[in-house]
C-alpha cells in the first residue's frame, strides 16, 4: 500500500515544518517509505530564474504574471514527481498551498491526479490566524514573500478557510500552537488509530 498525502494551506501556516515533523512517524506507522516533495524546494530555483528573466524580480511568486503562467506548471510537475514515486512503491508527502485545487476538490479526483484505487489519499488543510501567518512570514524573512507582504491587502483576499462541501474528507489542522496530542491525533487520522502508536517528538518552532 502507498500513500499520497497533501499538506496544503496558505503561506505562514507551517506546512513544511509540520510535514518534516510527521514524515518520520508516518514512515514508522505505515511501514512504508515516504518522499517529501515541497513545491518551493523543487521549483523555487527554476521559477526564480524564469521570473528574473521575465520581470527582473526573481523573488516574485504572487504577481498576476506568475499566477497565470508558472503556478500550474509547477503543481503539475509536483504531482508528476509524486506519481513517479508512487509507481515505484514510495509514498509521497506533498507540500504546497494548492488552495485552488482544494476548493475544486481536485485532490480527491483520482483521474485528475493520475493515481489508482490502490493509493491511499489524504489531504490536510493546515491553518492558523491571519495575524499569526503574517508574523511568521515577516519573521522568516524569505525574499520570495516580498511581493506578498508589499501587497498584503490583495493577497489576503485569496486566503480562505474551507467550508461546506469543500471540507468533505479534508483533515483540518490548526497549526497555531499544536500540542503533542494534536500531532498524534493527526497521525492517527492519516494512517489509522491502530498504526499510529509511535512516538512524536515535542513541537518544533514554526
XYZ file of N, CA, C and O in Angstrom:
824
model
N 0.840 -1.191 0.000
C 0.000 0.000 0.000
C 0.879 1.247 0.000
O 1.885 1.309 0.708
N 0.513 2.234 -0.803
C 1.214 3.505 -0.804
C 0.240 4.617 -0.431
O -0.975 4.491 -0.605
N 0.800 5.728 0.055
C 0.007 6.874 0.479
C 0.404 8.094 -0.337
O 1.588 8.312 -0.610
N -0.599 8.886 -0.703
C -0.374 10.202 -1.262
C -1.007 11.190 -0.291
O -2.224 11.273 -0.171
N -0.143 11.903 0.429
C -0.590 12.804 1.491
C -0.249 14.235 1.105
O 0.905 14.541 0.789
N -1.247 15.113 1.127
C -1.050 16.523 0.815
C -1.125 17.345 2.096
O -2.058 17.180 2.883
N -0.151 18.236 2.275
C -0.231 19.252 3.327
C -0.413 20.585 2.611
O 0.519 21.101 1.993
N -1.625 21.113 2.670
C -1.995 22.327 1.931
C -2.310 23.449 2.909
O -2.593 23.212 4.076
N -2.294 24.670 2.406
C -2.656 25.810 3.232
C -1.925 27.054 2.772
O -1.019 26.995 1.943
N -2.311 28.169 3.337
C -1.748 29.450 2.923
C -0.347 29.643 3.491
O 0.100 28.905 4.380
N 0.328 30.660 2.988
C 1.681 30.974 3.443
C 1.685 31.283 4.937
O 0.750 31.889 5.471
N 2.734 30.839 5.620
C 2.890 31.143 7.031
C 2.145 30.228 7.971
O 2.161 30.436 9.193
N 1.495 29.191 7.445
C 0.759 28.282 8.324
C 1.633 27.171 8.893
O 1.207 26.452 9.796
N 2.844 27.013 8.369
C 3.746 25.997 8.911
C 3.629 24.638 8.255
O 3.920 23.617 8.877
N 3.242 24.608 6.977
C 3.052 23.335 6.272
C 4.335 22.508 6.219
O 4.328 21.314 6.502
N 5.425 23.152 5.821
C 6.682 22.419 5.648
C 7.210 21.924 6.979
O 7.676 20.776 7.093
N 7.145 22.764 8.003
C 7.588 22.351 9.339
C 6.786 21.149 9.821
O 7.336 20.188 10.370
N 5.488 21.193 9.600
C 4.625 20.085 10.008
C 4.972 18.817 9.232
O 5.048 17.723 9.809
N 5.176 18.947 7.929
C 5.498 17.785 7.107
C 6.807 17.144 7.560
O 6.918 15.911 7.676
N 7.820 17.964 7.823
C 9.112 17.428 8.264
C 8.994 16.757 9.631
O 9.690 15.779 9.910
N 8.118 17.272 10.470
C 7.933 16.682 11.796
C 7.254 15.320 11.717
O 7.586 14.410 12.478
N 6.311 15.170 10.770
C 5.498 13.957 10.730
C 6.001 12.886 9.767
O 5.525 11.755 9.826
N 6.950 13.203 8.888
C 7.312 12.203 7.889
C 7.966 10.971 8.529
O 7.702 9.843 8.106
N 8.779 11.170 9.548
C 9.373 10.025 10.235
C 8.327 9.148 10.894
O 8.287 7.925 10.665
N 7.456 9.715 11.748
C 6.366 8.926 12.315
C 5.461 8.286 11.269
O 4.973 7.169 11.464
N 5.229 8.980 10.145
C 4.412 8.391 9.079
C 5.067 7.131 8.517
O 4.391 6.118 8.290
N 6.364 7.192 8.263
C 7.061 6.023 7.733
C 7.032 4.878 8.733
O 6.816 3.716 8.369
N 7.237 5.212 10.014
C 7.240 4.168 11.036
C 5.850 3.553 11.196
O 5.706 2.326 11.268
N 4.826 4.411 11.244
C 3.473 3.919 11.485
C 2.925 3.117 10.309
O 2.208 2.137 10.496
N 3.266 3.527 9.093
C 2.730 2.861 7.906
C 3.631 1.755 7.380
O 3.227 1.001 6.483
N 4.849 1.672 7.937
C 5.848 0.706 7.447
C 6.065 0.880 5.944
O 6.208 -0.097 5.200
N 6.053 2.130 5.507
C 6.168 2.466 4.091
C 7.167 3.601 3.915
O 7.130 4.573 4.667
N 8.092 3.504 2.941
C 8.986 4.641 2.684
C 8.216 5.818 2.109
O 7.295 5.642 1.310
N 8.588 7.021 2.519
C 7.975 8.252 2.036
C 9.043 9.160 1.444
O 10.181 9.188 1.919
N 8.667 9.918 0.431
C 9.489 11.034 -0.021
C 8.759 12.322 0.306
O 7.527 12.353 0.328
N 9.530 13.370 0.594
C 8.956 14.679 0.875
C 9.134 15.557 -0.350
O 10.256 15.801 -0.802
N 8.024 16.027 -0.913
C 8.048 16.857 -2.120
C 7.474 18.222 -1.783
O 6.253 18.395 -1.689
N 8.359 19.189 -1.575
C 7.964 20.554 -1.262
C 8.068 21.390 -2.533
O 9.126 21.441 -3.164
N 6.983 22.061 -2.894
C 6.959 22.811 -4.146
C 8.080 23.841 -4.219
O 8.742 23.988 -5.249
N 8.300 24.558 -3.133
C 9.316 25.605 -3.151
C 10.720 25.028 -3.315
O 11.565 25.631 -3.981
N 10.971 23.866 -2.716
C 12.285 23.249 -2.854
C 12.496 22.745 -4.281
O 13.565 22.930 -4.873
N 11.468 22.125 -4.840
C 11.598 21.546 -6.176
C 11.683 22.600 -7.267
O 12.437 22.449 -8.237
N 10.898 23.670 -7.145
C 10.767 24.612 -8.256
C 11.197 26.041 -7.929
O 11.135 26.910 -8.806
N 11.629 26.290 -6.695
C 11.994 27.644 -6.320
C 13.088 28.239 -7.184
O 12.985 29.382 -7.662
N 14.164 27.465 -7.410
C 15.269 27.965 -8.213
C 14.885 28.203 -9.662
O 15.266 29.219 -10.265
N 14.114 27.273 -10.219
C 13.677 27.415 -11.611
C 12.783 28.647 -11.774
O 12.979 29.451 -12.697
N 11.809 28.791 -10.881
C 10.893 29.913 -11.002
C 11.601 31.246 -10.766
O 11.257 32.257 -11.380
N 12.595 31.241 -9.871
C 13.370 32.463 -9.646
C 14.078 32.882 -10.928
O 14.090 34.070 -11.295
N 14.670 31.911 -11.623
C 15.363 32.225 -12.869
C 14.378 32.728 -13.925
O 14.653 33.701 -14.642
N 13.207 32.088 -14.020
C 12.218 32.484 -15.019
C 11.669 33.877 -14.739
O 11.578 34.720 -15.642
N 11.304 34.142 -13.480
C 10.744 35.440 -13.153
C 11.798 36.539 -13.242
O 11.491 37.671 -13.623
N 13.036 36.202 -12.907
C 14.105 37.177 -13.057
C 14.277 37.592 -14.500
O 14.501 38.773 -14.803
N 14.161 36.642 -15.405
C 14.290 36.924 -16.826
C 13.087 37.720 -17.342
O 13.230 38.648 -18.137
N 11.885 37.371 -16.853
C 10.669 37.998 -17.374
C 10.412 39.389 -16.790
O 9.943 40.285 -17.492
N 10.699 39.545 -15.496
C 10.308 40.792 -14.827
C 11.455 41.499 -14.127
O 11.270 42.624 -13.652
N 12.600 40.834 -14.005
C 13.695 41.409 -13.247
C 13.578 41.171 -11.756
O 14.455 41.581 -10.985
N 12.516 40.475 -11.311
C 12.312 40.193 -9.883
C 12.275 38.679 -9.669
O 11.233 38.051 -9.815
N 13.407 38.062 -9.312
C 13.436 36.608 -9.144
C 12.631 36.113 -7.948
O 12.337 34.918 -7.854
N 12.248 37.014 -7.051
C 11.521 36.596 -5.849
C 10.012 36.683 -5.998
O 9.280 36.406 -5.054
N 9.535 37.057 -7.172
C 8.101 37.207 -7.402
C 7.424 35.840 -7.473
O 7.720 35.036 -8.356
N 6.535 35.557 -6.515
C 5.744 34.320 -6.533
C 4.252 34.580 -6.420
O 3.484 33.639 -6.246
N 3.848 35.856 -6.492
C 2.451 36.162 -6.234
C 1.834 37.138 -7.221
O 0.642 37.423 -7.129
N 2.620 37.647 -8.163
C 2.063 38.600 -9.108
C 1.130 37.890 -10.088
O 1.191 36.668 -10.258
N 0.256 38.627 -10.759
C -0.618 38.010 -11.765
C 0.171 37.247 -12.836
O -0.284 36.208 -13.313
N 1.348 37.753 -13.224
C 2.144 37.072 -14.243
C 2.550 35.679 -13.781
O 2.397 34.690 -14.513
N 3.055 35.583 -12.552
C 3.455 34.274 -12.029
C 2.243 33.353 -11.914
O 2.292 32.188 -12.332
N 1.167 33.855 -11.332
C -0.005 33.017 -11.096
C -0.611 32.510 -12.405
O -1.124 31.390 -12.470
N -0.535 33.317 -13.450
C -1.135 32.920 -14.723
C -0.272 31.942 -15.503
O -0.798 31.029 -16.158
N 1.062 32.095 -15.440
C 1.916 31.340 -16.350
C 2.793 30.266 -15.694
O 3.161 29.297 -16.367
N 3.126 30.389 -14.428
C 4.056 29.435 -13.818
C 3.444 28.590 -12.706
O 3.931 27.487 -12.430
N 2.386 29.089 -12.072
C 1.811 28.359 -10.947
C 1.397 26.950 -11.327
O 1.813 25.965 -10.702
N 0.546 26.803 -12.328
C 0.006 25.492 -12.674
C 1.080 24.517 -13.176
O 1.050 23.335 -12.799
N 2.042 24.941 -14.013
C 3.109 24.010 -14.392
C 3.927 23.528 -13.204
O 4.369 22.375 -13.174
N 4.144 24.392 -12.211
C 4.840 23.953 -11.001
C 4.067 22.815 -10.334
O 4.646 21.783 -9.976
N 2.776 23.001 -10.163
C 1.977 21.972 -9.494
C 1.880 20.700 -10.316
O 1.885 19.589 -9.760
N 1.796 20.838 -11.628
C 1.731 19.637 -12.452
C 3.019 18.845 -12.330
O 3.002 17.619 -12.204
N 4.158 19.515 -12.334
C 5.424 18.824 -12.137
C 5.521 18.185 -10.767
O 6.070 17.083 -10.609
N 4.991 18.858 -9.755
C 4.984 18.310 -8.397
C 4.185 17.014 -8.347
O 4.633 16.001 -7.779
N 3.008 17.012 -8.962
C 2.165 15.814 -8.964
C 2.769 14.704 -9.822
O 2.672 13.519 -9.476
N 3.388 15.066 -10.936
C 4.037 14.061 -11.776
C 5.168 13.371 -11.009
O 5.357 12.152 -11.123
N 5.929 14.140 -10.231
C 7.018 13.569 -9.436
C 6.457 12.648 -8.357
O 7.008 11.564 -8.097
N 5.367 13.055 -7.728
C 4.728 12.200 -6.724
C 4.269 10.891 -7.351
O 4.477 9.804 -6.799
N 3.672 10.980 -8.539
C 3.162 9.780 -9.203
C 4.299 8.839 -9.591
O 4.179 7.622 -9.465
N 5.425 9.383 -10.042
C 6.580 8.538 -10.361
C 7.029 7.749 -9.146
O 7.371 6.560 -9.242
N 7.048 8.400 -7.981
C 7.453 7.719 -6.756
C 6.435 6.656 -6.344
O 6.806 5.550 -5.938
N 5.153 6.985 -6.460
C 4.113 6.021 -6.106
C 4.219 4.764 -6.958
O 4.032 3.640 -6.457
N 4.523 4.930 -8.240
C 4.653 3.772 -9.127
C 5.838 2.891 -8.752
O 5.870 1.715 -9.098
N 6.789 3.463 -8.016
C 7.949 2.698 -7.531
C 7.730 2.150 -6.129
O 8.644 1.575 -5.530
N 6.515 2.334 -5.584
C 6.208 1.827 -4.257
C 6.621 2.751 -3.129
O 6.681 2.333 -1.967
N 6.891 4.027 -3.448
C 7.301 5.004 -2.444
C 6.165 5.997 -2.238
O 5.708 6.650 -3.189
N 5.700 6.098 -1.013
C 4.632 7.048 -0.710
C 5.159 8.472 -0.806
O 6.361 8.720 -0.695
N 4.246 9.422 -1.004
C 4.645 10.807 -1.205
C 3.893 11.727 -0.248
O 2.675 11.628 -0.098
N 4.660 12.621 0.380
C 4.097 13.681 1.192
C 4.346 14.982 0.436
O 5.486 15.402 0.275
N 3.283 15.575 -0.078
C 3.377 16.718 -0.986
C 2.988 17.989 -0.233
O 1.920 18.055 0.381
N 3.858 19.007 -0.300
C 3.644 20.254 0.422
C 3.504 21.416 -0.561
O 4.383 21.630 -1.405
N 2.418 22.144 -0.470
C 2.207 23.319 -1.313
C 0.877 23.954 -0.957
O 0.014 23.280 -0.390
N 0.675 25.219 -1.265
C -0.604 25.866 -0.935
C -1.816 25.135 -1.521
O -2.754 24.809 -0.809
N -1.816 24.908 -2.845
C -2.848 24.114 -3.510
C -4.265 24.561 -3.156
O -5.203 23.759 -3.110
N -4.433 25.857 -2.938
C -5.737 26.348 -2.495
C -6.817 26.191 -3.571
O -7.952 25.809 -3.269
N -6.477 26.476 -4.837
C -7.466 26.299 -5.910
C -7.893 24.845 -6.008
O -9.085 24.542 -6.209
N -6.923 23.957 -5.884
C -7.211 22.525 -6.031
C -8.068 22.010 -4.880
O -8.914 21.123 -5.067
N -7.846 22.555 -3.686
C -8.684 22.178 -2.545
C -10.114 22.657 -2.767
O -11.081 21.909 -2.560
N -10.259 23.882 -3.203
C -11.601 24.411 -3.461
C -12.339 23.602 -4.520
O -13.557 23.384 -4.422
N -11.613 23.174 -5.540
C -12.234 22.445 -6.650
C -12.320 20.942 -6.384
O -12.811 20.199 -7.243
N -11.849 20.500 -5.227
C -11.886 19.076 -4.849
C -11.030 18.211 -5.772
O -11.222 17.004 -5.875
N -10.047 18.804 -6.435
C -9.242 18.036 -7.368
C -8.326 17.031 -6.678
O -7.954 16.015 -7.279
N -7.959 17.305 -5.434
C -7.023 16.410 -4.750
C -7.684 15.111 -4.304
O -7.002 14.207 -3.810
N -8.984 15.011 -4.491
C -9.692 13.752 -4.253
C -10.116 13.097 -5.575
O -10.792 12.067 -5.565
N -9.725 13.697 -6.678
C -10.091 13.210 -8.005
C -8.954 12.331 -8.530
O -7.941 12.827 -9.030
N -9.118 11.029 -8.427
C -8.034 10.113 -8.798
C -7.682 10.208 -10.280
O -6.517 10.064 -10.651
N -8.675 10.454 -11.117
C -8.391 10.598 -12.545
C -7.533 11.831 -12.795
O -6.577 11.787 -13.584
N -7.860 12.943 -12.127
C -7.073 14.168 -12.301
C -5.659 13.988 -11.755
O -4.691 14.449 -12.357
N -5.549 13.279 -10.635
C -4.237 13.030 -10.035
C -3.440 11.986 -10.819
O -2.208 11.979 -10.773
N -4.155 11.092 -11.501
C -3.483 10.015 -12.218
C -3.052 8.886 -11.326
O -2.013 8.253 -11.573
N -3.814 8.606 -10.259
C -3.477 7.512 -9.343
C -4.646 6.544 -9.256
O -5.810 6.921 -9.446
N -4.338 5.293 -8.955
C -5.355 4.258 -8.884
C -5.952 4.099 -7.500
O -5.564 4.777 -6.541
N -6.883 3.158 -7.396
C -7.578 2.914 -6.135
C -6.674 2.304 -5.084
O -7.031 2.259 -3.898
N -5.490 1.827 -5.487
C -4.567 1.212 -4.533
C -3.787 2.250 -3.726
O -3.093 1.892 -2.771
N -3.888 3.514 -4.089
C -3.187 4.583 -3.378
C -4.124 5.192 -2.337
O -5.249 5.592 -2.660
N -3.669 5.258 -1.092
C -4.453 5.889 -0.034
C -4.267 7.402 -0.118
O -3.142 7.902 -0.032
N -5.361 8.144 -0.290
C -5.310 9.605 -0.411
C -5.654 10.263 0.920
O -6.641 9.899 1.564
N -4.836 11.237 1.320
C -5.127 12.040 2.496
C -4.806 13.500 2.157
O -3.756 13.788 1.584
N -5.697 14.397 2.521
C -5.480 15.816 2.264
C -5.651 16.570 3.579
O -6.731 16.549 4.182
N -4.583 17.230 4.011
C -4.587 18.001 5.258
C -4.598 19.482 4.906
O -3.775 19.945 4.102
N -5.516 20.225 5.497
C -5.514 21.676 5.351
C -4.924 22.265 6.637
O -5.498 22.151 7.715
N -3.752 22.864 6.508
C -3.038 23.436 7.644
C -3.411 24.915 7.727
O -3.303 25.642 6.731
N -3.834 25.377 8.905
C -4.288 26.752 9.003
C -3.862 27.377 10.332
O -3.487 26.693 11.288
N -3.903 28.681 10.353
C -3.701 29.476 11.560
C -4.368 30.822 11.322
O -4.936 31.062 10.254
N -4.323 31.708 12.286
C -4.943 33.008 12.106
C -4.137 33.843 11.112
O -2.936 33.613 10.914
N -4.800 34.812 10.492
C -4.103 35.691 9.561
C -2.964 36.434 10.257
O -1.872 36.587 9.694
N -3.208 36.880 11.474
C -2.188 37.621 12.202
C -0.957 36.759 12.475
O 0.190 37.211 12.313
N -1.178 35.508 12.865
C -0.065 34.598 13.127
C 0.699 34.311 11.844
O 1.937 34.324 11.825
N -0.028 34.050 10.770
C 0.621 33.770 9.489
C 1.456 34.968 9.034
O 2.600 34.807 8.585
N 0.897 36.160 9.146
C 1.615 37.366 8.730
C 2.904 37.524 9.526
O 3.966 37.814 8.957
N 2.836 37.322 10.839
C 4.026 37.488 11.669
C 5.077 36.435 11.331
O 6.279 36.729 11.303
N 4.643 35.214 11.067
C 5.603 34.163 10.690
C 6.288 34.496 9.372
O 7.491 34.245 9.210
N 5.532 35.043 8.438
C 6.120 35.422 7.150
C 7.148 36.529 7.350
O 8.241 36.496 6.767
N 6.817 37.506 8.176
C 7.766 38.580 8.472
C 9.021 38.010 9.132
O 10.155 38.333 8.756
N 8.833 37.134 10.115
C 9.955 36.600 10.888
C 10.894 35.743 10.038
O 12.109 35.747 10.267
N 10.358 35.000 9.076
C 11.233 34.119 8.301
C 12.038 34.866 7.242
O 13.022 34.325 6.713
N 11.630 36.084 6.927
C 12.412 36.980 6.061
C 12.848 36.314 4.758
O 13.993 36.443 4.329
N 11.926 35.598 4.136
C 12.214 34.948 2.862
C 11.957 35.948 1.732
O 10.864 36.504 1.628
N 12.942 36.203 0.865
C 12.732 37.161 -0.227
C 11.533 36.833 -1.108
O 10.934 37.735 -1.704
N 11.172 35.555 -1.189
C 10.028 35.173 -2.015
C 8.706 35.745 -1.494
O 7.706 35.748 -2.216
N 8.718 36.189 -0.234
C 7.492 36.732 0.355
C 7.366 38.234 0.157
O 6.386 38.832 0.610
N 8.342 38.869 -0.493
C 8.345 40.333 -0.591
C 7.085 40.864 -1.270
O 6.464 41.822 -0.785
N 6.703 40.258 -2.400
C 5.500 40.725 -3.103
C 4.273 40.552 -2.220
O 3.416 41.436 -2.138
N 4.201 39.416 -1.557
C 3.042 39.117 -0.707
C 2.905 40.179 0.386
O 1.813 40.693 0.642
N 4.024 40.504 1.056
C 3.971 41.466 2.144
C 3.683 42.877 1.629
O 2.961 43.644 2.279
N 4.227 43.209 0.466
C 4.007 44.537 -0.089
C 2.575 44.719 -0.590
O 2.101 45.850 -0.716
N 1.908 43.611 -0.895
C 0.537 43.667 -1.408
C -0.375 42.827 -0.511
O -1.210 42.062 -0.992
N -0.219 42.980 0.797
C -0.917 42.100 1.728
C -2.434 42.191 1.589
O -3.130 41.169 1.628
N -2.968 43.383 1.422
C -4.425 43.502 1.296
C -4.938 42.746 0.080
O -6.030 42.176 0.110
N -4.146 42.744 -0.997
C -4.514 41.978 -2.182
C -4.381 40.480 -1.915
O -5.279 39.694 -2.244
N -3.254 40.096 -1.291
C -3.016 38.674 -1.032
C -4.056 38.096 -0.080
O -4.538 36.974 -0.281
N -4.410 38.848 0.945
C -5.320 38.310 1.963
C -6.690 37.973 1.386
O -7.430 37.162 1.962
N -7.036 38.570 0.241
C -8.305 38.234 -0.398
C -8.313 36.795 -0.910
O -9.377 36.209 -1.137
N -7.113 36.234 -1.130
C -7.029 34.845 -1.608
C -7.039 33.844 -0.461
O -7.170 32.637 -0.699
N -6.884 34.335 0.756
C -6.913 33.445 1.920
C -8.359 33.008 2.194
O -9.279 33.803 2.120
N -8.532 31.764 2.516
C -9.864 31.287 2.848
C -9.733 30.074 3.774
O -8.668 29.462 3.881
N -10.797 29.769 4.454
C -10.875 28.553 5.268
C -11.913 27.654 4.614
O -13.059 28.080 4.409
N -11.536 26.445 4.228
C -12.505 25.559 3.574
C -13.756 25.368 4.429
O -13.678 25.253 5.657
N -14.885 25.340 3.764
C -16.149 25.141 4.468
C -17.113 24.423 3.536
O -16.863 24.282 2.342
N -18.200 23.971 4.098
C -19.225 23.315 3.299
C -18.717 22.056 2.618
O -17.972 21.264 3.202
N -19.107 21.897 1.355
C -18.742 20.688 0.614
C -17.240 20.535 0.441
O -16.740 19.409 0.343
N -16.497 21.652 0.405
C -15.048 21.544 0.204
C -14.348 20.916 1.393
O -13.188 20.521 1.296
N -15.039 20.822 2.526
C -14.441 20.230 3.731
C -14.578 18.708 3.788
O -13.941 18.073 4.625
N -15.406 18.142 2.933
C -15.641 16.703 2.985
C -14.326 15.949 2.818
O -13.591 16.164 1.853
N -14.021 15.085 3.778
C -12.814 14.253 3.778
C -11.527 15.057 3.975
O -10.436 14.478 3.967
N -11.623 16.355 4.168
C -10.446 17.182 4.386
C -10.072 17.116 5.869
O -10.930 17.254 6.740
N -8.797 16.898 6.157
C -8.325 16.828 7.528
C -7.837 18.216 7.936
O -6.801 18.679 7.475
N -8.587 18.900 8.775
C -8.256 20.259 9.189
C -7.282 20.199 10.373
O -7.507 19.473 11.335
N -6.199 21.004 10.292
C -5.210 21.003 11.375
C -4.856 22.440 11.734
O -4.294 23.171 10.932
N -5.183 22.815 12.971
C -4.853 24.142 13.482
C -3.401 24.127 13.951
O -3.058 23.498 14.952
N -2.546 24.829 13.210
C -1.113 24.810 13.486
C -0.650 26.074 14.217
O 0.510 26.461 14.123
N -1.562 26.690 14.968
C -1.205 27.897 15.702
C -0.285 27.574 16.865
O 0.795 28.155 17.004
N -0.687 26.631 17.703
C 0.135 26.213 18.851
C -0.166 24.753 19.159
O -0.701 24.424 20.222
N 0.158 23.841 18.223
C -0.212 22.438 18.406
C 0.541 21.774 19.549
O 1.690 22.120 19.839
N -0.121 20.825 20.177
C 0.460 20.040 21.263
C 0.858 18.659 20.730
O 0.430 18.264 19.635
N 1.662 17.908 21.476
C 1.960 16.532 21.053
C 0.696 15.701 20.800
O 0.659 14.890 19.883
N -0.338 15.939 21.598
C -1.596 15.206 21.386
C -2.226 15.562 20.045
O -2.835 14.702 19.384
N -2.086 16.817 19.617
C -2.619 17.224 18.320
C -1.895 16.514 17.182
O -2.515 16.053 16.216
N -0.561 16.435 17.289
C 0.209 15.719 16.267
C -0.191 14.242 16.234
O -0.333 13.642 15.171
N -0.359 13.657 17.417
C -0.713 12.247 17.496
C -2.074 11.996 16.867
O -2.282 11.009 16.144
N -3.004 12.904 17.125
C -4.343 12.744 16.556
C -4.311 12.858 15.036
O -5.014 12.113 14.340
N -3.494 13.770 14.506
C -3.391 13.887 13.054
C -2.779 12.633 12.458
O -3.247 12.127 11.424
N -1.735 12.116 13.087
C -1.111 10.888 12.591
C -2.135 9.752 12.540
O -2.175 8.979 11.571
N -2.974 9.648 13.576
C -3.995 8.597 13.605
C -4.985 8.763 12.461
O -5.459 7.779 11.881
N -5.305 9.991 12.106
C -6.237 10.232 11.003
C -5.579 9.933 9.655
O -6.274 9.619 8.678
N -4.260 10.010 9.603
C -3.560 9.739 8.349
C -3.391 8.249 8.098
O -3.517 7.787 6.955
N -3.081 7.488 9.130
C -2.756 6.067 8.921
C -3.652 5.116 9.697
O -3.553 3.896 9.521
N -4.528 5.628 10.555
C -5.391 4.763 11.346
C -4.913 4.678 12.788
O -3.706 4.695 13.068
N -5.860 4.599 13.696
C -5.544 4.599 15.129
C -4.603 3.471 15.525
O -3.657 3.656 16.283
N -4.834 2.289 14.975
C -4.040 1.128 15.381
C -2.574 1.273 14.989
O -1.678 0.815 15.694
N -2.313 1.910 13.849
C -0.946 2.038 13.366
C -0.221 3.249 13.938
O 1.000 3.348 13.820
N -0.955 4.154 14.555
C -0.382 5.450 14.921
C 0.284 5.463 16.287
O 0.623 6.529 16.795
N 0.500 4.320 16.880
C 1.100 4.278 18.207
C 2.615 4.376 18.134
O 3.348 3.467 18.517
N 3.103 5.493 17.627
C 4.536 5.753 17.569
C 4.799 7.092 18.258
O 3.918 7.927 18.397
N 6.022 7.260 18.713
C 6.369 8.463 19.453
C 6.582 9.636 18.505
O 7.240 9.506 17.465
N 6.032 10.767 18.875
C 6.250 12.009 18.139
C 6.943 12.985 19.083
O 6.493 13.199 20.207
N 8.020 13.574 18.621
C 8.798 14.480 19.434
C 7.978 15.719 19.783
O 6.998 16.036 19.127
N 8.391 16.474 20.840
C 7.688 17.712 21.196
C 7.659 18.686 20.027
O 8.455 18.558 19.084
N 6.761 19.664 20.084
C 6.596 20.578 18.959
C 7.874 21.298 18.575
O 8.674 21.670 19.422
N 8.072 21.468 17.263
C 9.163 22.273 16.745
C 8.657 23.697 16.517
O 7.473 23.897 16.275
N 9.520 24.696 16.637
C 9.065 26.057 16.333
C 8.718 26.195 14.866
O 9.319 25.535 14.016
N 7.726 27.027 14.538
C 7.331 27.249 13.157
C 7.613 28.680 12.753
O 7.845 29.530 13.587
